[in-house]
Amino acid sequence: GENVEQHPSTLSVQEGDSAVIKCTYSDSASNYFPWYKQELGKRPQLIIDIRSNVGEKKDQRIAVTLNKTAKHFSLHITETQPEDSAVYFCAGPAYSGAGSYQLTFGKGTKLSVIP
Amino acid sequence: DAGVIQSPRHEVTEMGQEVTLRCKPISGHDYLFWYRQTMMRGLELLIYFNNNVPIDDSGMPEDRFSAKMPNASFSTLKIQPSEPRDSAVYFCASSLVDPTETQYFGPGTRLLVL
């Protein structure tokens, strides 16, 4: 299976509603989980991250939660705005096929905020 | 710091031609990564370097792809010969001291092979 799985692949919400994107990981030793936002035609950019020694982190309308027991972490966006529309990627450390340990990205979630 | 720099930003070429993509990582970053992004396959790691040494090239699709990092401030990804299925956005990223830590992406090179 994939080292980092992300759901859903697409998400549509009304402006003002909340959006939640969830990722699961397989390596219990993983300790760092960033989230990236990629607007159309732009590069992925870090928006928030969390380390395994905390369960939640907030930055204005964005929050990330981590459940180490269940091996999942989630991105929460409250009071969504049209400018939140983008593709969001989660990431976590994982072993590659060649045995190296590196940041591995989920498949992405396309979030559409409907005005 | 100017961030990760990539060139060219756009490249249109014909099948069979050689394509060279360039990247300058953030100064002081020990790790450099090359990714390919397509609608079908998402963001794929092709290869990454630590202190100019290739560590994992298991994502390189085939022998037509090669990457080098002759010094700490420059890397190239070469495709020879190019094929239409190589059309994608190629991103370079760098991280400070650990391949599992935050990566900073360049603006990408949008490649179209006709």
PDB file of C-alpha atoms in Angstrom:
ATOM      1  CA  GLY A   1       0.000   0.000   0.000  1.00  0.00           C
ATOM      2  CA  GLU A   2       0.933   3.646  -0.242  1.00  0.00           C
ATOM      3  CA  ASN A   3       2.984   5.163   2.531  1.00  0.00           C
ATOM      4  CA  VAL A   4       0.789   8.261   2.727  1.00  0.00           C
ATOM      5  CA  GLU A   5      -2.847   8.060   1.653  1.00  0.00           C
ATOM      6  CA  GLN A   6      -4.987  11.158   1.252  1.00  0.00           C
ATOM      7  CA  HIS A   7      -8.775  11.521   1.103  1.00  0.00           C
ATOM      8  CA  PRO A   8     -10.899  12.791  -0.495  1.00  0.00           C
ATOM      9  CA  SER A   9      -9.427  13.435  -3.928  1.00  0.00           C
ATOM     10  CA  THR A  10     -11.944  16.218  -4.554  1.00  0.00           C
ATOM     11  CA  LEU A  11     -13.970  18.328  -2.154  1.00  0.00           C
ATOM     12  CA  SER A  12     -16.543  21.037  -2.803  1.00  0.00           C
ATOM     13  CA  VAL A  13     -17.836  23.282  -0.038  1.00  0.00           C
ATOM     14  CA  GLN A  14     -19.945  26.389   0.178  1.00  0.00           C
ATOM     15  CA  GLU A  15     -18.160  29.582   1.093  1.00  0.00           C
ATOM     16  CA  GLY A  16     -18.139  29.943   4.849  1.00  0.00           C
ATOM     17  CA  ASP A  17     -18.367  26.223   5.536  1.00  0.00           C
ATOM     18  CA  SER A  18     -15.511  24.097   6.882  1.00  0.00           C
ATOM     19  CA  ALA A  19     -13.346  21.691   4.903  1.00  0.00           C
ATOM     20  CA  VAL A  20     -11.513  18.669   6.259  1.00  0.00           C
ATOM     21  CA  ILE A  21      -8.869  16.625   4.465  1.00  0.00           C
ATOM     22  CA  LYS A  22      -7.484  13.470   6.001  1.00  0.00           C
ATOM     23  CA  CYS A  23      -4.252  11.544   5.522  1.00  0.00           C
ATOM     24  CA  THR A  24      -3.073   8.235   6.891  1.00  0.00           C
ATOM     25  CA  TYR A  25       0.465   6.954   7.163  1.00  0.00           C
ATOM     26  CA  SER A  26       2.037   3.585   7.789  1.00  0.00           C
ATOM     27  CA  ASP A  27       5.378   4.218   9.475  1.00  0.00           C
ATOM     28  CA  SER A  28       4.965   4.577  13.239  1.00  0.00           C
ATOM     29  CA  ALA A  29       8.347   6.302  13.445  1.00  0.00           C
ATOM     30  CA  SER A  30       7.116   9.208  11.311  1.00  0.00           C
ATOM     31  CA  ASN A  31       7.437  12.461  13.224  1.00  0.00           C
ATOM     32  CA  TYR A  32       6.849  15.376  10.866  1.00  0.00           C
ATOM     33  CA  PHE A  33       3.744  16.102   8.785  1.00  0.00           C
ATOM     34  CA  PRO A  34       3.547  19.183   6.563  1.00  0.00           C
ATOM     35  CA  TRP A  35       0.648  20.382   4.432  1.00  0.00           C
ATOM     36  CA  TYR A  36       1.145  22.140   1.122  1.00  0.00           C
ATOM     37  CA  LYS A  37      -1.217  24.278  -0.925  1.00  0.00           C
ATOM     38  CA  GLN A  38      -0.857  24.458  -4.689  1.00  0.00           C
ATOM     39  CA  GLU A  39      -2.830  27.078  -6.567  1.00  0.00           C
ATOM     40  CA  LEU A  40      -3.457  26.613 -10.267  1.00  0.00           C
ATOM     41  CA  GLY A  41      -0.252  27.043 -12.229  1.00  0.00           C
ATOM     42  CA  LYS A  42       1.828  27.682  -9.120  1.00  0.00           C
ATOM     43  CA  ARG A  43       4.277  25.750  -6.985  1.00  0.00           C
ATOM     44  CA  PRO A  44       3.309  23.760  -3.847  1.00  0.00           C
ATOM     45  CA  GLN A  45       3.799  25.961  -0.795  1.00  0.00           C
ATOM     46  CA  LEU A  46       3.936  24.992   2.853  1.00  0.00           C
ATOM     47  CA  ILE A  47       0.936  26.281   4.788  1.00  0.00           C
ATOM     48  CA  ILE A  48       1.189  24.454   8.099  1.00  0.00           C
ATOM     49  CA  ASP A  49       3.019  21.525   9.676  1.00  0.00           C
ATOM     50  CA  ILE A  50       2.874  19.456  12.829  1.00  0.00           C
ATOM     51  CA  ARG A  51       5.341  17.322  14.728  1.00  0.00           C
ATOM     52  CA  SER A  52       4.572  14.118  16.564  1.00  0.00           C
ATOM     53  CA  ASN A  53       4.996  15.651  20.009  1.00  0.00           C
ATOM     54  CA  VAL A  54       1.809  17.727  19.653  1.00  0.00           C
ATOM     55  CA  GLY A  55      -1.749  16.767  18.806  1.00  0.00           C
ATOM     56  CA  GLU A  56      -2.998  19.991  17.238  1.00  0.00           C
ATOM     57  CA  LYS A  57      -1.693  23.189  15.745  1.00  0.00           C
ATOM     58  CA  LYS A  58      -3.609  26.247  14.575  1.00  0.00           C
ATOM     59  CA  ASP A  59      -2.842  29.194  12.351  1.00  0.00           C
ATOM     60  CA  GLN A  60      -5.821  31.522  11.921  1.00  0.00           C
ATOM     61  CA  ARG A  61      -8.409  29.595   9.873  1.00  0.00           C
ATOM     62  CA  ILE A  62      -6.183  26.580   9.348  1.00  0.00           C
ATOM     63  CA  ALA A  63      -5.563  23.784  11.826  1.00  0.00           C
ATOM     64  CA  VAL A  64      -3.914  20.390  11.685  1.00  0.00           C
ATOM     65  CA  THR A  65      -4.599  17.506  14.062  1.00  0.00           C
ATOM     66  CA  LEU A  66      -2.514  14.398  14.561  1.00  0.00           C
ATOM     67  CA  ASN A  67      -3.585  11.031  15.965  1.00  0.00           C
ATOM     68  CA  LYS A  68      -0.457   8.953  16.392  1.00  0.00           C
ATOM     69  CA  THR A  69      -2.322   5.904  17.654  1.00  0.00           C
ATOM     70  CA  ALA A  70      -4.509   5.741  14.579  1.00  0.00           C
ATOM     71  CA  LYS A  71      -1.705   7.032  12.325  1.00  0.00           C
ATOM     72  CA  HIS A  72      -3.689   9.790  10.720  1.00  0.00           C
ATOM     73  CA  PHE A  73      -3.543  13.552  10.494  1.00  0.00           C
ATOM     74  CA  SER A  74      -6.047  16.035   9.156  1.00  0.00           C
ATOM     75  CA  LEU A  75      -6.192  19.555   7.766  1.00  0.00           C
ATOM     76  CA  HIS A  76      -9.113  21.695   8.861  1.00  0.00           C
ATOM     77  CA  ILE A  77     -10.028  24.930   7.120  1.00  0.00           C
ATOM     78  CA  THR A  78     -12.774  26.969   8.740  1.00  0.00           C
ATOM     79  CA  GLU A  79     -14.826  29.813   7.245  1.00  0.00           C
ATOM     80  CA  THR A  80     -13.662  28.864   3.776  1.00  0.00           C
ATOM     81  CA  GLN A  81     -13.184  31.581   1.181  1.00  0.00           C
ATOM     82  CA  PRO A  82     -12.906  31.378  -2.622  1.00  0.00           C
ATOM     83  CA  GLU A  83      -9.159  31.948  -2.382  1.00  0.00           C
ATOM     84  CA  ASP A  84      -8.871  28.682  -0.460  1.00  0.00           C
ATOM     85  CA  SER A  85      -9.664  26.866  -3.713  1.00  0.00           C
ATOM     86  CA  ALA A  86      -6.533  24.901  -4.602  1.00  0.00           C
ATOM     87  CA  VAL A  87      -4.992  21.456  -4.449  1.00  0.00           C
ATOM     88  CA  TYR A  88      -3.793  20.475  -0.985  1.00  0.00           C
ATOM     89  CA  PHE A  89      -1.087  17.880  -0.373  1.00  0.00           C
ATOM     90  CA  CYS A  90      -0.219  16.154   2.854  1.00  0.00           C
ATOM     91  CA  ALA A  91       3.208  14.604   3.381  1.00  0.00           C
ATOM     92  CA  GLY A  92       5.040  12.427   5.828  1.00  0.00           C
ATOM     93  CA  PRO A  93       8.338  10.576   6.163  1.00  0.00           C
ATOM     94  CA  ALA A  94       8.385   7.139   4.585  1.00  0.00           C
ATOM     95  CA  TYR A  95      10.754   4.647   3.039  1.00  0.00           C
ATOM     96  CA  SER A  96      11.026   4.620  -0.716  1.00  0.00           C
ATOM     97  CA  GLY A  97      11.322   1.523  -2.865  1.00  0.00           C
ATOM     98  CA  ALA A  98      15.082   1.959  -2.798  1.00  0.00           C
ATOM     99  CA  GLY A  99      15.175   2.038   0.989  1.00  0.00           C
ATOM    100  CA  SER A 100      15.860   5.734   1.565  1.00  0.00           C
ATOM    101  CA  TYR A 101      13.782   7.654   4.146  1.00  0.00           C
ATOM    102  CA  GLN A 102      12.279  10.835   2.778  1.00  0.00           C
ATOM    103  CA  LEU A 103       9.211  13.041   2.704  1.00  0.00           C
ATOM    104  CA  THR A 104       6.436  11.336   0.739  1.00  0.00           C
ATOM    105  CA  PHE A 105       3.441  13.230  -0.617  1.00  0.00           C
ATOM    106  CA  GLY A 106      -0.180  12.217  -0.783  1.00  0.00           C
ATOM    107  CA  LYS A 107      -2.050  12.273  -4.104  1.00  0.00           C
ATOM    108  CA  GLY A 108      -3.646  15.633  -3.355  1.00  0.00           C
ATOM    109  CA  THR A 109      -7.150  16.970  -2.696  1.00  0.00           C
ATOM    110  CA  LYS A 110      -8.712  19.465  -5.057  1.00  0.00           C
ATOM    111  CA  LEU A 111     -10.749  21.846  -2.921  1.00  0.00           C
ATOM    112  CA  SER A 112     -13.370  24.024  -4.572  1.00  0.00           C
ATOM    113  CA  VAL A 113     -15.028  26.749  -2.522  1.00  0.00           C
ATOM    114  CA  ILE A 114     -18.308  27.784  -4.094  1.00  0.00           C
ATOM    115  CA  PRO A 115     -19.214  31.463  -3.596  1.00  0.00           C
TER     116      PRO A 115
ATOM    117  CA  ASP B   1      17.054  34.637  -0.297  1.00  0.00           C
ATOM    118  CA  ALA B   2      15.490  34.299  -3.731  1.00  0.00           C
ATOM    119  CA  GLY B   3      14.214  30.818  -3.038  1.00  0.00           C
ATOM    120  CA  VAL B   4      14.648  27.868  -5.357  1.00  0.00           C
ATOM    121  CA  ILE B   5      15.266  29.026  -8.921  1.00  0.00           C
ATOM    122  CA  GLN B   6      14.414  26.993 -12.006  1.00  0.00           C
ATOM    123  CA  SER B   7      14.947  27.593 -15.682  1.00  0.00           C
ATOM    124  CA  PRO B   8      13.482  27.637 -18.174  1.00  0.00           C
ATOM    125  CA  ARG B   9       9.957  28.283 -16.920  1.00  0.00           C
ATOM    126  CA  HIS B  10       8.457  26.916 -20.125  1.00  0.00           C
ATOM    127  CA  GLU B  11       9.912  24.608 -22.734  1.00  0.00           C
ATOM    128  CA  VAL B  12       8.350  23.410 -25.955  1.00  0.00           C
ATOM    129  CA  THR B  13      10.318  20.910 -27.973  1.00  0.00           C
ATOM    130  CA  GLU B  14       9.859  18.226 -30.560  1.00  0.00           C
ATOM    131  CA  MET B  15      10.016  14.529 -29.909  1.00  0.00           C
ATOM    132  CA  GLY B  16      13.557  13.219 -30.033  1.00  0.00           C
ATOM    133  CA  GLN B  17      15.197  16.450 -28.928  1.00  0.00           C
ATOM    134  CA  GLU B  18      17.318  16.779 -25.825  1.00  0.00           C
ATOM    135  CA  VAL B  19      15.853  18.788 -22.957  1.00  0.00           C
ATOM    136  CA  THR B  20      17.849  20.213 -20.063  1.00  0.00           C
ATOM    137  CA  LEU B  21      16.156  21.632 -16.984  1.00  0.00           C
ATOM    138  CA  ARG B  22      18.108  23.643 -14.448  1.00  0.00           C
ATOM    139  CA  CYS B  23      17.790  24.295 -10.743  1.00  0.00           C
ATOM    140  CA  LYS B  24      19.491  26.425  -8.130  1.00  0.00           C
ATOM    141  CA  PRO B  25      18.572  25.387  -4.581  1.00  0.00           C
ATOM    142  CA  ILE B  26      18.306  27.703  -1.617  1.00  0.00           C
ATOM    143  CA  SER B  27      21.781  28.551  -0.401  1.00  0.00           C
ATOM    144  CA  GLY B  28      22.855  26.332   2.483  1.00  0.00           C
ATOM    145  CA  HIS B  29      20.342  23.583   1.794  1.00  0.00           C
ATOM    146  CA  ASP B  30      21.938  20.159   1.757  1.00  0.00           C
ATOM    147  CA  TYR B  31      19.171  18.317  -0.104  1.00  0.00           C
ATOM    148  CA  LEU B  32      17.850  18.796  -3.613  1.00  0.00           C
ATOM    149  CA  PHE B  33      14.863  16.992  -5.094  1.00  0.00           C
ATOM    150  CA  TRP B  34      13.481  16.660  -8.618  1.00  0.00           C
ATOM    151  CA  TYR B  35       9.746  15.994  -9.021  1.00  0.00           C
ATOM    152  CA  ARG B  36       7.464  15.481 -11.986  1.00  0.00           C
ATOM    153  CA  GLN B  37       3.800  16.450 -11.790  1.00  0.00           C
ATOM    154  CA  THR B  38       1.035  15.300 -14.132  1.00  0.00           C
ATOM    155  CA  MET B  39      -2.717  15.109 -13.786  1.00  0.00           C
ATOM    156  CA  MET B  40      -2.665  11.333 -14.047  1.00  0.00           C
ATOM    157  CA  ARG B  41       0.227  10.509 -11.711  1.00  0.00           C
ATOM    158  CA  GLY B  42       0.306  13.469  -9.370  1.00  0.00           C
ATOM    159  CA  LEU B  43       3.588  14.556  -7.785  1.00  0.00           C
ATOM    160  CA  GLU B  44       6.331  11.972  -8.354  1.00  0.00           C
ATOM    161  CA  LEU B  45       9.789  12.080  -6.838  1.00  0.00           C
ATOM    162  CA  LEU B  46      12.361  11.360  -9.542  1.00  0.00           C
ATOM    163  CA  ILE B  47      15.662  11.681  -7.705  1.00  0.00           C
ATOM    164  CA  TYR B  48      17.234  13.473  -4.780  1.00  0.00           C
ATOM    165  CA  PHE B  49      20.730  14.532  -3.808  1.00  0.00           C
ATOM    166  CA  ASN B  50      22.482  15.036  -0.494  1.00  0.00           C
ATOM    167  CA  ASN B  51      25.521  17.308  -0.624  1.00  0.00           C
ATOM    168  CA  ASN B  52      25.645  16.866  -4.407  1.00  0.00           C
ATOM    169  CA  VAL B  53      25.562  13.055  -4.214  1.00  0.00           C
ATOM    170  CA  PRO B  54      22.558  11.173  -5.683  1.00  0.00           C
ATOM    171  CA  ILE B  55      20.879   9.216  -2.889  1.00  0.00           C
ATOM    172  CA  ASP B  56      17.767   7.714  -4.443  1.00  0.00           C
ATOM    173  CA  ASP B  57      17.057   7.640  -8.164  1.00  0.00           C
ATOM    174  CA  SER B  58      14.421   4.908  -8.017  1.00  0.00           C
ATOM    175  CA  GLY B  59      11.827   7.312  -9.378  1.00  0.00           C
ATOM    176  CA  MET B  60      13.679   8.066 -12.593  1.00  0.00           C
ATOM    177  CA  PRO B  61      11.389   6.599 -15.256  1.00  0.00           C
ATOM    178  CA  GLU B  62      13.996   5.225 -17.610  1.00  0.00           C
ATOM    179  CA  ASP B  63      17.485   5.646 -19.000  1.00  0.00           C
ATOM    180  CA  ARG B  64      16.412   8.616 -21.064  1.00  0.00           C
ATOM    181  CA  PHE B  65      16.390  10.610 -17.832  1.00  0.00           C
ATOM    182  CA  SER B  66      19.581  11.672 -16.078  1.00  0.00           C
ATOM    183  CA  ALA B  67      20.357  14.162 -13.331  1.00  0.00           C
ATOM    184  CA  LYS B  68      23.535  15.734 -12.094  1.00  0.00           C
ATOM    185  CA  MET B  69      24.587  18.066  -9.336  1.00  0.00           C
ATOM    186  CA  PRO B  70      28.118  19.286 -10.053  1.00  0.00           C
ATOM    187  CA  ASN B  71      28.134  21.687  -7.104  1.00  0.00           C
ATOM    188  CA  ALA B  72      26.011  22.825  -4.175  1.00  0.00           C
ATOM    189  CA  SER B  73      24.279  25.556  -6.143  1.00  0.00           C
ATOM    190  CA  PHE B  74      23.357  23.878  -9.394  1.00  0.00           C
ATOM    191  CA  SER B  75      21.593  20.795 -10.673  1.00  0.00           C
ATOM    192  CA  THR B  76      20.341  19.634 -14.065  1.00  0.00           C
ATOM    193  CA  LEU B  77      17.736  17.147 -15.184  1.00  0.00           C
ATOM    194  CA  LYS B  78      18.221  15.955 -18.729  1.00  0.00           C
ATOM    195  CA  ILE B  79      15.874  14.030 -20.986  1.00  0.00           C
ATOM    196  CA  GLN B  80      17.411  12.534 -24.101  1.00  0.00           C
ATOM    197  CA  PRO B  81      15.626  11.754 -26.332  1.00  0.00           C
ATOM    198  CA  SER B  82      12.391  13.405 -25.229  1.00  0.00           C
ATOM    199  CA  GLU B  83       8.975  11.843 -25.904  1.00  0.00           C
ATOM    200  CA  PRO B  84       5.444  13.290 -25.778  1.00  0.00           C
ATOM    201  CA  ARG B  85       4.687  11.339 -22.596  1.00  0.00           C
ATOM    202  CA  ASP B  86       7.424  13.343 -20.843  1.00  0.00           C
ATOM    203  CA  SER B  87       5.183  16.407 -21.027  1.00  0.00           C
ATOM    204  CA  ALA B  88       4.645  17.548 -17.451  1.00  0.00           C
ATOM    205  CA  VAL B  89       5.616  20.185 -14.916  1.00  0.00           C
ATOM    206  CA  TYR B  90       9.014  19.482 -13.394  1.00  0.00           C
ATOM    207  CA  PHE B  91       9.673  20.892  -9.942  1.00  0.00           C
ATOM    208  CA  CYS B  92      12.931  21.237  -8.111  1.00  0.00           C
ATOM    209  CA  ALA B  93      12.841  21.508  -4.313  1.00  0.00           C
ATOM    210  CA  SER B  94      15.408  21.810  -1.557  1.00  0.00           C
ATOM    211  CA  SER B  95      15.507  21.164   2.164  1.00  0.00           C
ATOM    212  CA  LEU B  96      17.934  22.239   4.813  1.00  0.00           C
ATOM    213  CA  VAL B  97      19.501  19.267   6.582  1.00  0.00           C
ATOM    214  CA  ASP B  98      17.054  16.352   6.412  1.00  0.00           C
ATOM    215  CA  PRO B  99      15.108  14.729   3.534  1.00  0.00           C
ATOM    216  CA  THR B 100      12.108  14.269   5.849  1.00  0.00           C
ATOM    217  CA  GLU B 101      11.836  17.958   6.734  1.00  0.00           C
ATOM    218  CA  THR B 102      10.196  20.892   4.981  1.00  0.00           C
ATOM    219  CA  GLN B 103      10.859  21.129   1.274  1.00  0.00           C
ATOM    220  CA  TYR B 104      10.783  24.425  -0.597  1.00  0.00           C
ATOM    221  CA  PHE B 105       9.710  24.228  -4.203  1.00  0.00           C
ATOM    222  CA  GLY B 106      10.855  26.181  -7.202  1.00  0.00           C
ATOM    223  CA  PRO B 107       8.351  27.670  -9.678  1.00  0.00           C
ATOM    224  CA  GLY B 108       8.591  24.638 -11.945  1.00  0.00           C
ATOM    225  CA  THR B 109       9.360  24.095 -15.618  1.00  0.00           C
ATOM    226  CA  ARG B 110       6.361  23.377 -17.809  1.00  0.00           C
ATOM    227  CA  LEU B 111       7.563  20.987 -20.519  1.00  0.00           C
ATOM    228  CA  LEU B 112       5.625  20.199 -23.661  1.00  0.00           C
ATOM    229  CA  VAL B 113       7.024  17.630 -26.067  1.00  0.00           C
ATOM    230  CA  LEU B 114       5.311  17.641 -29.433  1.00  0.00           C
TER     231      LEU B 114
END
